[in-house]
Coordinates of C-alpha atoms in Angstrom, one line a residue:
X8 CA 74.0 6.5 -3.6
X9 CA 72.2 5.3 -0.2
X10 CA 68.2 5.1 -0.6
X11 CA 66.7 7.4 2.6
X12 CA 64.0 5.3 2.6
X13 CA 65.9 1.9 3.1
X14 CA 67.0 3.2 6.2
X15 CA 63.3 4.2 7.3
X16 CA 62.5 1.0 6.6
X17 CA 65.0 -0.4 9.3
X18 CA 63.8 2.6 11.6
X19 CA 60.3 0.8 11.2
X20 CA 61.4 -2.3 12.3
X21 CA 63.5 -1.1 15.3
X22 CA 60.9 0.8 16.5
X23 CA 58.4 -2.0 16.5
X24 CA 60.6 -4.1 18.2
X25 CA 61.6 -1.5 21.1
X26 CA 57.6 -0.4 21.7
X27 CA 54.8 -2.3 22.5
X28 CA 52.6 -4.5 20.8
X29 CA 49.9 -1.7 20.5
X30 CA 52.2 0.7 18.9
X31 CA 51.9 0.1 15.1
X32 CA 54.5 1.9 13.1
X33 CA 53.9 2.0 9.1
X34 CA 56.0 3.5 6.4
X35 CA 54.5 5.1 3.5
X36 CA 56.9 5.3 0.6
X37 CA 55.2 7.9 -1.7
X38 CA 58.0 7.7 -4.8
X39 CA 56.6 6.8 -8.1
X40 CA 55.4 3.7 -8.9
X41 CA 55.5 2.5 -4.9
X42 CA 52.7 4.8 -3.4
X43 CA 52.0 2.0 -0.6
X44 CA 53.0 0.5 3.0
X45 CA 56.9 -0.2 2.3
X46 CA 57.2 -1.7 5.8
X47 CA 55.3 -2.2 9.3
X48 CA 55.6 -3.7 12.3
X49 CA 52.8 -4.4 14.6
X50 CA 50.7 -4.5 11.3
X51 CA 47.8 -6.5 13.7
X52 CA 46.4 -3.1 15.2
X53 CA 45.5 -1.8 11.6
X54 CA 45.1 -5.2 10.0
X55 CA 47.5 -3.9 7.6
X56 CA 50.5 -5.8 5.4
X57 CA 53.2 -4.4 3.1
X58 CA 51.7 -3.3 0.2
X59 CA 48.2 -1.8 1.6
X60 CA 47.3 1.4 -0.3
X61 CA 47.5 5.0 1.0
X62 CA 44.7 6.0 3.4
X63 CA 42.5 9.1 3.2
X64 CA 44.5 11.1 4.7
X65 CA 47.9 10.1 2.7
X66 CA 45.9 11.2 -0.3
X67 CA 44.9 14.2 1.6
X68 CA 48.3 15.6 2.5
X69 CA 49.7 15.4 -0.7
X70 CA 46.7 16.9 -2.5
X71 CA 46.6 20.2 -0.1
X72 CA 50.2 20.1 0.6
X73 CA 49.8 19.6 4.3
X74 CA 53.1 18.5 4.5
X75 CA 55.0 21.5 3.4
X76 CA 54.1 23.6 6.1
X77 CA 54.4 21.3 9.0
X78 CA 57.3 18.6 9.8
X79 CA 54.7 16.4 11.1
X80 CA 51.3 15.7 12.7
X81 CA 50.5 14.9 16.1
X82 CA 47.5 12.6 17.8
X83 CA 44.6 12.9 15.6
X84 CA 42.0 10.2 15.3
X85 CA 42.3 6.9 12.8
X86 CA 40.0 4.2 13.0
X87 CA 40.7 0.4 11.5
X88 CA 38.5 -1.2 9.1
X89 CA 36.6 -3.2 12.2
X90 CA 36.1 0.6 13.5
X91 CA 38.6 0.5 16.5
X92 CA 40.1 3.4 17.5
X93 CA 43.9 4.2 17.2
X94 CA 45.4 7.6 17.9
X95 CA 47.8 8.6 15.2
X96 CA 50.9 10.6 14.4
X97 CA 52.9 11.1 11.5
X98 CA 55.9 12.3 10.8
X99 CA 56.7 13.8 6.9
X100 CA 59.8 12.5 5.5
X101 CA 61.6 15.4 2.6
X102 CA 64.2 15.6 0.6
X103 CA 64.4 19.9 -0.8
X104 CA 60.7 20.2 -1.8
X105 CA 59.7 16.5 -2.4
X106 CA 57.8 14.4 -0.5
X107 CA 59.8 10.9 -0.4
X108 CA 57.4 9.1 2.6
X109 CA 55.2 9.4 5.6
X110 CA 56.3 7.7 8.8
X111 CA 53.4 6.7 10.9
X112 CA 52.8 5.6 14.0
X113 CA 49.1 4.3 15.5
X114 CA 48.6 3.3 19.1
X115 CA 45.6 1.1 19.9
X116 CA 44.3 2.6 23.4
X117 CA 42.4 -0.1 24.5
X118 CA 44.8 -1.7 26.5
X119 CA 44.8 1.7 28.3
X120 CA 41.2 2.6 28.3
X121 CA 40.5 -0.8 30.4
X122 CA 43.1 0.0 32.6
X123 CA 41.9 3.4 33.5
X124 CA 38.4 1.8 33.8
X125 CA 39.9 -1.2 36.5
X126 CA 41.2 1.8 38.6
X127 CA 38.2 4.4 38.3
X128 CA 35.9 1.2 39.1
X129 CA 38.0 1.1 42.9
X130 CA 36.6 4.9 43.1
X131 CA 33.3 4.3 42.1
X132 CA 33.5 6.4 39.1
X133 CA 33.3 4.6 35.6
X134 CA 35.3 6.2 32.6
X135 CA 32.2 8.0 30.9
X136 CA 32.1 10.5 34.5
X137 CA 32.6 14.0 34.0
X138 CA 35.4 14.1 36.3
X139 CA 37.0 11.2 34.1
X140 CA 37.0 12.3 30.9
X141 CA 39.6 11.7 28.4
X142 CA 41.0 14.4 26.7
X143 CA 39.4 14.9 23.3
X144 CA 41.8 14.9 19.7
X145 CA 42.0 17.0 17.0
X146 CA 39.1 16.6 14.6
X147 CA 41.4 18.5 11.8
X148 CA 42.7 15.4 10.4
X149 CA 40.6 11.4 10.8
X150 CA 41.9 8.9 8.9
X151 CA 40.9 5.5 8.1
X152 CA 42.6 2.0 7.8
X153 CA 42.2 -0.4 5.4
X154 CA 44.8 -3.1 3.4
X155 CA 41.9 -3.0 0.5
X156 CA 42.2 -0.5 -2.3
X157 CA 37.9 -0.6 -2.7
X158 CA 37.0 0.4 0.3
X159 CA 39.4 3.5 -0.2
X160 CA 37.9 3.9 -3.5
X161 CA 34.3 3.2 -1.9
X162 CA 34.6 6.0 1.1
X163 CA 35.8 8.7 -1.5
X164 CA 32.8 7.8 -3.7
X165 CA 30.0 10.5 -3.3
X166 CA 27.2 10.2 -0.3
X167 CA 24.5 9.7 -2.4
X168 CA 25.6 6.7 -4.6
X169 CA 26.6 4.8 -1.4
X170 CA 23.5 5.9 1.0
X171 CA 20.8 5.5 -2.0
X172 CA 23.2 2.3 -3.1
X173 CA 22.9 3.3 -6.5
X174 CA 23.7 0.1 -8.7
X175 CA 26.5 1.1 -11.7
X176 CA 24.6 0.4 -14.8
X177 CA 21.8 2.8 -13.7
X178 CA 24.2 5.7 -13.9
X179 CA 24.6 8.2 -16.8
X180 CA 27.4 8.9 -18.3
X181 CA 27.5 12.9 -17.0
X182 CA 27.0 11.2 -13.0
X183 CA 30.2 8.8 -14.1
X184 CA 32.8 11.6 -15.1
X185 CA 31.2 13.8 -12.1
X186 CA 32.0 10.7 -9.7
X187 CA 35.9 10.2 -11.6
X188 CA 36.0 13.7 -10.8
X189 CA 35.6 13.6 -7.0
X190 CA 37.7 10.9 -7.0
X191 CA 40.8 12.6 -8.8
X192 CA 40.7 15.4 -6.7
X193 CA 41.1 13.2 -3.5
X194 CA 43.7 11.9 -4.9
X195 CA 42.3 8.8 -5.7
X196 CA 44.6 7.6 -8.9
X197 CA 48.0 8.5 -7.2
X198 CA 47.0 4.8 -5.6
X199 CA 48.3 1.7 -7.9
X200 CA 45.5 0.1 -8.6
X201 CA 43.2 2.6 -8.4
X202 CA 41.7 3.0 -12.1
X203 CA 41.0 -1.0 -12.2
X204 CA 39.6 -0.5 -8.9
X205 CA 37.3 2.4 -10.0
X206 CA 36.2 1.1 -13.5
X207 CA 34.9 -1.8 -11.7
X208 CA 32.9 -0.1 -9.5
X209 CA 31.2 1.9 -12.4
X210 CA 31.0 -1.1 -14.4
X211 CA 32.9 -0.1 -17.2
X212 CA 36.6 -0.4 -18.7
X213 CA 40.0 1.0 -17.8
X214 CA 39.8 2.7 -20.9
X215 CA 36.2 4.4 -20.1
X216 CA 37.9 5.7 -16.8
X217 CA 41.3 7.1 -18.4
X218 CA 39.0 8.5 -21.0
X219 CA 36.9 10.5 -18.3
X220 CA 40.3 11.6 -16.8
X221 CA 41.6 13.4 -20.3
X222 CA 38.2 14.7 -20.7
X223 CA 38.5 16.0 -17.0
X224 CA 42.0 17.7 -17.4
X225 CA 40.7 19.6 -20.9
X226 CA 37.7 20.7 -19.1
X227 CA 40.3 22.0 -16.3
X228 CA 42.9 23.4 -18.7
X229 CA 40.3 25.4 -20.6
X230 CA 38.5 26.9 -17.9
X231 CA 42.3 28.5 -16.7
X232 CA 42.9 29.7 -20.2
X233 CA 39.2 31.3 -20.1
X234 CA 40.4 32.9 -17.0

């Protein structure tokens, strides 16, 4: 029996050879026990190599089930680790009702947005006129870019840890489970990784961390049988 997503994976390859430079294309393979960039070409506009973990907004679709209601998304915003913008699509690839993979493509605009700039200059207009506005995405769906599991970890953590910068031993236990919590319901652990990842941040074990999670999923289970 073929694997769907071998052939994806030459799709990915073909397509970054037949577009340009600024067109990265990135497939997700979200089977157990992959759960990460399978293939990419034109890896250098994300920064991105084989093996980086699912973004944001990966973690996203597959916790909300965005993906069983559309075939795909089209041009919303993503932004790289250095903050550049890329304009992003992605199409959802299914087998019945599973999720096998994401096919993404990002476009780095710069290329075009200096362009555009060259030839408003010959008109005396600049590209931040009125009359030469872009037209504005989507702000439904943002995601962010990064080959390093911590930082994924480190923008899912709450806004107060990061903003107050909130060192890990000065946490209670209570602010810890609270903080695991947030995590797993982003989606956080589907990542490989993730748990190692996450106990180091809260500067404890793997252990402490899978302990928080049972203790999270009895909390959950008994307030549905109290329903």
């Amino acid at each position: 029996m073929s694997d769907i997503m071998k052939h994806y994976e030459v799709l990915t390859n073909f397509l970054g050879n037949v577009l340009s430079d600024n067109y990265e294309i990135a497939l997700l393979d979200l089977r157990e026990g992959k759960r990460c960039i399978t293939a990419i070409a034109n890896g250098q506009n994300s920064g991105r190599t084989v093996g980086a973990p699912l973004t944001d907004l990966a973690l996203k679709i597959i916790k909300e089930g965005i993906w069983k209601k559309e075939p795909y998304l089209l041009n919303y915003s993503g932004l790289t680790k250095d903050k550049r913008p890329l304009i992003s699509s992605t199409f959802f690839i299914k087998e019945g009702q599973e999720l096998l993979g994401m096919l993404c493509l990002n476009v780095d605009t710069q290329i075009y947005q200096q362009l555009c700039q060259s030839i408003l200059k010959l008109g005396g207009l600049s590209i931040d006129s009125p009359s030469s506005k872009f037209i504005d995405l989507p702000v439904e769906h943002t995601e962010t870019f990064t080959n390093d599991i911590g930082d994924i970890i480190a923008s899912a953590m709450p806004d107060y840890i990061m903003e107050n910068r909130i060192p890990a031993d000065r946490l209670t236990q209570d602010e810890k489970i609270s903080i695991v919590k947030q995590l797993n319901e982003k989606g956080v652990f589907m990542i490989k990784g993730a748990v190692s990842e996450a106990a180091l941040k809260l500067n404890c074990s793997d252990a402490t961390i899978y302990r928080y999670l049972s203790k999270i999923s009895k909390q959950e289970q008994k307030k549905l049988i109290d329903i």
